[in-house]
Structure formats: structure tokens, C-alpha cells
mmCIF file of C-alpha atoms in Angstrom:
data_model
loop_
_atom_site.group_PDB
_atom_site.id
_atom_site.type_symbol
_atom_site.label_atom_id
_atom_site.label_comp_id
_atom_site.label_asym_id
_atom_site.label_seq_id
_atom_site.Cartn_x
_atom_site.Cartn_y
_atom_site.Cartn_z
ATOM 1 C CA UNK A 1 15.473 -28.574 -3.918
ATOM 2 C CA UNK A 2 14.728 -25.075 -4.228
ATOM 3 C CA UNK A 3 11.270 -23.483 -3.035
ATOM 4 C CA UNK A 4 10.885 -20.188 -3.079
ATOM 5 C CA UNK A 5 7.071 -19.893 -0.618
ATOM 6 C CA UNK A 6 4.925 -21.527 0.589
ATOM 7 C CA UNK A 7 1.553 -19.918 1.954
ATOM 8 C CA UNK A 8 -0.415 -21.487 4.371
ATOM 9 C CA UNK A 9 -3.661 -21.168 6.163
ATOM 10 C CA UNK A 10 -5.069 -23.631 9.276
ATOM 11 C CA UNK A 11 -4.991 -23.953 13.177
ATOM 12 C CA UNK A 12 -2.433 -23.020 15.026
ATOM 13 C CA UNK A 13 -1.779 -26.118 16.478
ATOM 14 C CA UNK A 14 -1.415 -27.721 12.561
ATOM 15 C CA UNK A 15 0.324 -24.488 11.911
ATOM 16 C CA UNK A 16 2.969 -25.320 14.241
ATOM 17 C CA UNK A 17 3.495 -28.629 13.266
ATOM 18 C CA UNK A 18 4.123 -27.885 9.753
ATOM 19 C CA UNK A 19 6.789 -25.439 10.433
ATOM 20 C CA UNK A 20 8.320 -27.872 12.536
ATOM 21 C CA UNK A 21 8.513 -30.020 9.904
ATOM 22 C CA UNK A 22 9.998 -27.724 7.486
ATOM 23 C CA UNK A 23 12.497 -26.966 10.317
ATOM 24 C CA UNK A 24 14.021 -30.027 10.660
ATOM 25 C CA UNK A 25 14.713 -30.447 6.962
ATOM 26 C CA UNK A 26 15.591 -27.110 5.659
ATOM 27 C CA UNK A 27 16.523 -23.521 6.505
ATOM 28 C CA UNK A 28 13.341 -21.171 6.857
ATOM 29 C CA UNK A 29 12.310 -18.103 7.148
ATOM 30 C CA UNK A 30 8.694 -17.535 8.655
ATOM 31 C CA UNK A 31 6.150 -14.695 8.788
ATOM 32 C CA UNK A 32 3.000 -14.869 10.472
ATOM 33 C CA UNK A 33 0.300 -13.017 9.477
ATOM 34 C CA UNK A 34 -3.223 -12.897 11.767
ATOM 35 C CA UNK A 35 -4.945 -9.617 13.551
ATOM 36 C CA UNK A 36 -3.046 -8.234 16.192
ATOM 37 C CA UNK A 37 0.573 -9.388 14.891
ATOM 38 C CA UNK A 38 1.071 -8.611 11.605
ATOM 39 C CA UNK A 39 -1.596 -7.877 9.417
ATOM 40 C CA UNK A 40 0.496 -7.322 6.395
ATOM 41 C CA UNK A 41 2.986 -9.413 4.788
ATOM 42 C CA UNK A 42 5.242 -8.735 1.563
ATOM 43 C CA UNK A 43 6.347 -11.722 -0.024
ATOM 44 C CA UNK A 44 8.150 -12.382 -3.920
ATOM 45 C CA UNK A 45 6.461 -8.920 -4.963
ATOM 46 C CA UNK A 46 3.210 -9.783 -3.380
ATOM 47 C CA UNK A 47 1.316 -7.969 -0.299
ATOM 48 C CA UNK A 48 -1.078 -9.959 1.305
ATOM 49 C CA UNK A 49 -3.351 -8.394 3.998
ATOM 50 C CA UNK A 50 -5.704 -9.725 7.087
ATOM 51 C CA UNK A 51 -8.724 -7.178 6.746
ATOM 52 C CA UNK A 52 -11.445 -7.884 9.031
ATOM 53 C CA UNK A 53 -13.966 -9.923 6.882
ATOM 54 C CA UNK A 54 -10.993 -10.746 3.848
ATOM 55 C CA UNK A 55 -7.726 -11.669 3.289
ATOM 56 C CA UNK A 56 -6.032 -9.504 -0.372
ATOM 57 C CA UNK A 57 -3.342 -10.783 -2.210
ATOM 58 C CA UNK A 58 -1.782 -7.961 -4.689
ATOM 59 C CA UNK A 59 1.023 -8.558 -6.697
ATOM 60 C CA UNK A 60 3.344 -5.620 -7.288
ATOM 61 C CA UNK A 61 3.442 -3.344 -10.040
ATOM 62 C CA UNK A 62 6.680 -3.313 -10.773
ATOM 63 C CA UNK A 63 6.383 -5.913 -13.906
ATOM 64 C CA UNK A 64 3.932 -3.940 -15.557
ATOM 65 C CA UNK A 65 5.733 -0.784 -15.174
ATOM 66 C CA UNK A 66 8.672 -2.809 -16.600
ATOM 67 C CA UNK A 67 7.047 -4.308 -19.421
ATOM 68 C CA UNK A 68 5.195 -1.207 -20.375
ATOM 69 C CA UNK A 69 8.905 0.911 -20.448
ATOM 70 C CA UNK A 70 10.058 -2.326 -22.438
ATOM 71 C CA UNK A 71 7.704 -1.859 -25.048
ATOM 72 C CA UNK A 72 7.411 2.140 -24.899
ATOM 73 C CA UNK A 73 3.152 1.370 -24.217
ATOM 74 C CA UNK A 74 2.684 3.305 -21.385
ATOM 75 C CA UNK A 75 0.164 5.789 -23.202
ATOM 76 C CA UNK A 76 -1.543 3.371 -24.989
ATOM 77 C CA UNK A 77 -5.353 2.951 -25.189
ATOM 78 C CA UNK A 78 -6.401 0.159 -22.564
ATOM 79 C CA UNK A 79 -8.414 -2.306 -23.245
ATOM 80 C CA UNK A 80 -10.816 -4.117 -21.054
ATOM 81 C CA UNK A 81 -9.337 -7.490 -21.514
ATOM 82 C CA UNK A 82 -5.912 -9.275 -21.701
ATOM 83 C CA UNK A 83 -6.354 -11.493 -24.773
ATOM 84 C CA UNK A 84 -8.918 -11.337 -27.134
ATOM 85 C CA UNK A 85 -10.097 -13.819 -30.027
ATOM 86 C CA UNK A 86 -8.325 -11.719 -32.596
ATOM 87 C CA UNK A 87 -4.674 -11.580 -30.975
ATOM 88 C CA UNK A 88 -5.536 -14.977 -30.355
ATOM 89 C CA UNK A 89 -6.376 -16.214 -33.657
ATOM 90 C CA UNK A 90 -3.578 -14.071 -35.616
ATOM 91 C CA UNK A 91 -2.027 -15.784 -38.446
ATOM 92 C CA UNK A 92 1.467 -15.000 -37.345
ATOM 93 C CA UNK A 93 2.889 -15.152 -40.927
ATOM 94 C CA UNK A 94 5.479 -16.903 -42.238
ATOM 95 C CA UNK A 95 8.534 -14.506 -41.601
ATOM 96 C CA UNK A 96 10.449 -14.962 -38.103
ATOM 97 C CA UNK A 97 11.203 -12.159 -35.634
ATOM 98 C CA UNK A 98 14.754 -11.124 -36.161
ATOM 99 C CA UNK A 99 16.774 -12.822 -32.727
ATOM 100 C CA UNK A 100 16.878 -9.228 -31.022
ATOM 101 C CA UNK A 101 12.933 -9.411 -31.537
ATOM 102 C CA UNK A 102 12.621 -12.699 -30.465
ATOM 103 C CA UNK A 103 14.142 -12.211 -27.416
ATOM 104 C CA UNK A 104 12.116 -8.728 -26.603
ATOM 105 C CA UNK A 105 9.527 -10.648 -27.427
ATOM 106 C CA UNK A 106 10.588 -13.747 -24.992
ATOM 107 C CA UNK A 107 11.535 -12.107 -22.323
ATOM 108 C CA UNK A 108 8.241 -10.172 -22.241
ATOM 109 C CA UNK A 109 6.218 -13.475 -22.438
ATOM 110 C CA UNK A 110 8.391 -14.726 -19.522
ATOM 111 C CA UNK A 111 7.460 -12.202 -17.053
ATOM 112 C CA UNK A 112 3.707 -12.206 -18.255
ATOM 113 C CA UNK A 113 3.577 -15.959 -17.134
ATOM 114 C CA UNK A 114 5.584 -14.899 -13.571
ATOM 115 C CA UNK A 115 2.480 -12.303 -13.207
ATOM 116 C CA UNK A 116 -0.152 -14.619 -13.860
ATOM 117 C CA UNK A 117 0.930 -16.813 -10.876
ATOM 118 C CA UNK A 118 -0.520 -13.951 -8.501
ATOM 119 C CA UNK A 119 -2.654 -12.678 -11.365
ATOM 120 C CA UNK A 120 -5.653 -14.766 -12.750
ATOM 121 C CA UNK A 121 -6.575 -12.150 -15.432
ATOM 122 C CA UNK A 122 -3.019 -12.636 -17.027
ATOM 123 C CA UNK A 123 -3.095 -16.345 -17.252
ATOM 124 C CA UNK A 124 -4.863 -16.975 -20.606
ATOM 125 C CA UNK A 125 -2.578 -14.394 -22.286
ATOM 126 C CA UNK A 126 0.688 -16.569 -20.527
ATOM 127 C CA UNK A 127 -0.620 -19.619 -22.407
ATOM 128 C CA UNK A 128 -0.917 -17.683 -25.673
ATOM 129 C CA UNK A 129 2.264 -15.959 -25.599
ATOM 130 C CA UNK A 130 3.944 -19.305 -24.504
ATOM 131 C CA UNK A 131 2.972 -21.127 -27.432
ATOM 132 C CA UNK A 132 4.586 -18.670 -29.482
ATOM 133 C CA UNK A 133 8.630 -18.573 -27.833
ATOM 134 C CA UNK A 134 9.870 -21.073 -29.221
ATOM 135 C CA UNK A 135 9.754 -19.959 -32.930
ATOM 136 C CA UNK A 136 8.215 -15.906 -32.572
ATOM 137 C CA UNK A 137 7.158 -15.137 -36.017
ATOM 138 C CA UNK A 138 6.234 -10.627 -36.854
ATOM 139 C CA UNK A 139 2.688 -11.373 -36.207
ATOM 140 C CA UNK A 140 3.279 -12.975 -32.760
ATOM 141 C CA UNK A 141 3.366 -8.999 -31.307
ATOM 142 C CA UNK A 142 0.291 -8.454 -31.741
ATOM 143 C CA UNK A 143 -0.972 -10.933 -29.010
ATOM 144 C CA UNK A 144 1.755 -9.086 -26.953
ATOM 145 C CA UNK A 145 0.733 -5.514 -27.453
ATOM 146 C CA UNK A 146 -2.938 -6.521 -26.324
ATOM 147 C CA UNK A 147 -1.735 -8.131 -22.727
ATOM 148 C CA UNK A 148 0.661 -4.625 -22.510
ATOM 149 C CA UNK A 149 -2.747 -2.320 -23.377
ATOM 150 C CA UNK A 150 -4.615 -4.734 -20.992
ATOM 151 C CA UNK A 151 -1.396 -3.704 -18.320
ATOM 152 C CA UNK A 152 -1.519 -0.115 -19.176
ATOM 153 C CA UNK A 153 -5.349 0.093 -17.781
ATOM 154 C CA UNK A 154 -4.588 -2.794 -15.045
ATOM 155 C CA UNK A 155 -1.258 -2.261 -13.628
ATOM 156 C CA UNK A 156 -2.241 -3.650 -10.074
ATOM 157 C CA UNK A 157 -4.483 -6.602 -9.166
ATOM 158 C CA UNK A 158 -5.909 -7.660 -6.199
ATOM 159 C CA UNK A 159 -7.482 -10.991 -5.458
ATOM 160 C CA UNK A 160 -10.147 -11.031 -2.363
ATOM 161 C CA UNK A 161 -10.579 -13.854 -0.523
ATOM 162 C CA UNK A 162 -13.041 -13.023 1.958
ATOM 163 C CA UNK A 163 -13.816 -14.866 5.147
ATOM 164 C CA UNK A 164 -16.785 -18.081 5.071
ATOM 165 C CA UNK A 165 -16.586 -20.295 7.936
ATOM 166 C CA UNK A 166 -13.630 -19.079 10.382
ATOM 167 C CA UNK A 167 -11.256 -22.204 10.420
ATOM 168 C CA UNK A 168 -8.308 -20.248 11.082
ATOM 169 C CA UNK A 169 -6.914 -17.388 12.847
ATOM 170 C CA UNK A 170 -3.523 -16.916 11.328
ATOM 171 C CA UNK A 171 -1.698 -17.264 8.158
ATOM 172 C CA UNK A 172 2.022 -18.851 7.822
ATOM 173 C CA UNK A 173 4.103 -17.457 4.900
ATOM 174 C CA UNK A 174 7.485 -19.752 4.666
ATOM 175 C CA UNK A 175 10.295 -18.969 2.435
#
């Protein structure tokens, strides 16, 4: 089996425990992350920080960048929103993309839906593009070219969490 992280939070003591667990079955690598060791982490194309009263999480840039070179969008008009009921609800006719297209058009859905695991505001327009790989008809672009204006006005995201009750003083990053 193949995991590529696993992000913890808890005591230090359960903390512990757990990465002796994972020791004695597999091969890990471990990062800590609490105030006064290491306060930031990068992990998979993700930064997470310890701030005083929050923890961030901010996936990298890089995909949007990529995406928006891809599909020569970089200085298009954002919009405020990845998805919206039209590029939802767009007949996508009845004439397939050519495969050169299709695969564009695949491969861009692909790393839309490895975004949105870091990236809340991308995961209704991962569901929507999914639907559409396996058979991309012309009008399937248009739901595309809204998530890439959406990217061109959001390149970076970053989720707070931000302390409530202190239950832990550290966070465990395994990979």
C-alpha cells in the first residue's frame, strides 16, 4: 500500500504512539510542526503554518500557473466563483472533442480535482469537470474556462484553522 501523508494533530504522548505504530510497519518520514521547532512545514505542494492563534494550510500555486499556461488564460477576466449554474447546466452538444482535445481537456480536469483536495473552493468544479472525462463533448470547455478565470483571480488559497480549545501542542506530518 501506498500513502502518500498523513497529517495529524493530538498529545504528544498519542502523538508518539502513532508514529510508533507506523514505524514498525512501514518506512517513514516525519516532520513535526509546533512553536519553537518548526513552525512551518511543506508537504505534496502544501505549506502549513503554526501562527499563534491558527494553524494555515496553502496549497501551492504551481497548478494554477500550469493550468492557466495550458490553456493560454492567464489575462483573462476573473470571476468571483469557480462554477457557476450556466457552465454547469451547458448542453454540451452532440459533437465530441477531437482526442487531442479530450485529453487537454482531461488532463486539466485531473489536476483541478488534485487542487481541490487542499482547496475547498475548487471542489464543486472537480465534480463537474469529472462527469464530463469520460466522453468530453465541444461544449464541455466551457465549464473548464470558468474554473481557469476563477484560477486567474485565485491562484493561491489558504484555509485557516484557528485555535478553540488547546488540545494539542504539536502537529505530526508523516509521509
Amino acid at each position: 500500500a501506498h500513502v502518500d501523508d498523513i497529517i495529524c494533530t493530538g498529545t504528544d504522548d498519542d502523538l508518539t504512539w502513532l508514529r510508533t505504530c507506523l514505524q514498525s510497519v512501514y518506512e517513514i518520514k516525519h516532520q513535526m510542526i509546533r512553536p519553537g521547532y518548526d513552525a512551518r512545514g511543506v508537504n505534496l505542494n502544501r505549506t502549513i503554518e503554526w501562527r499563534r492563534d491558527v494553524v494555515t494550510w496553502t496549497g501551492n500555486p504551481k497548478h494554477a500557473r500550469v493550468l492557466l499556461d495550458d490553456w493560454a488564460m492567464h489575462d483573462a477576466k476573473p470571476v468571483g466563483t469557480s462554477v457557476s449554474m450556466e457552465s454547469m447546466n451547458v448542453v454540451s452538444g452532440s459533437e465530441e472533442m477531437s482526442l487531442d482535445d479530450a485529453r487537454r481537456f482531461r488532463s486539466a480536469a485531473a489536476r483541478i480535482s488534485y487542487m481541490a483536495q487542499g482547496r475547498p473552493d475548487l471542489g464543486l468544479a472537480a465534480c463537474v469537470l469529472a462527469t464530463r472525462m469520460a466522453k468530453p463533448m465541444l461544449g464541455d470547455s466551457v465549464a473548464l474556462k470558468r474554473t481557469l478565470r476563477y484560477l486567474a483571480g485565485q491562484q493561491t488559497y489558504t484555509q485557516l484553522f484557528p485555535w478553540q480549545t488547546l488540545l494539542t501542542k504539536e502537529i505530526h506530518v508523516f509521509t
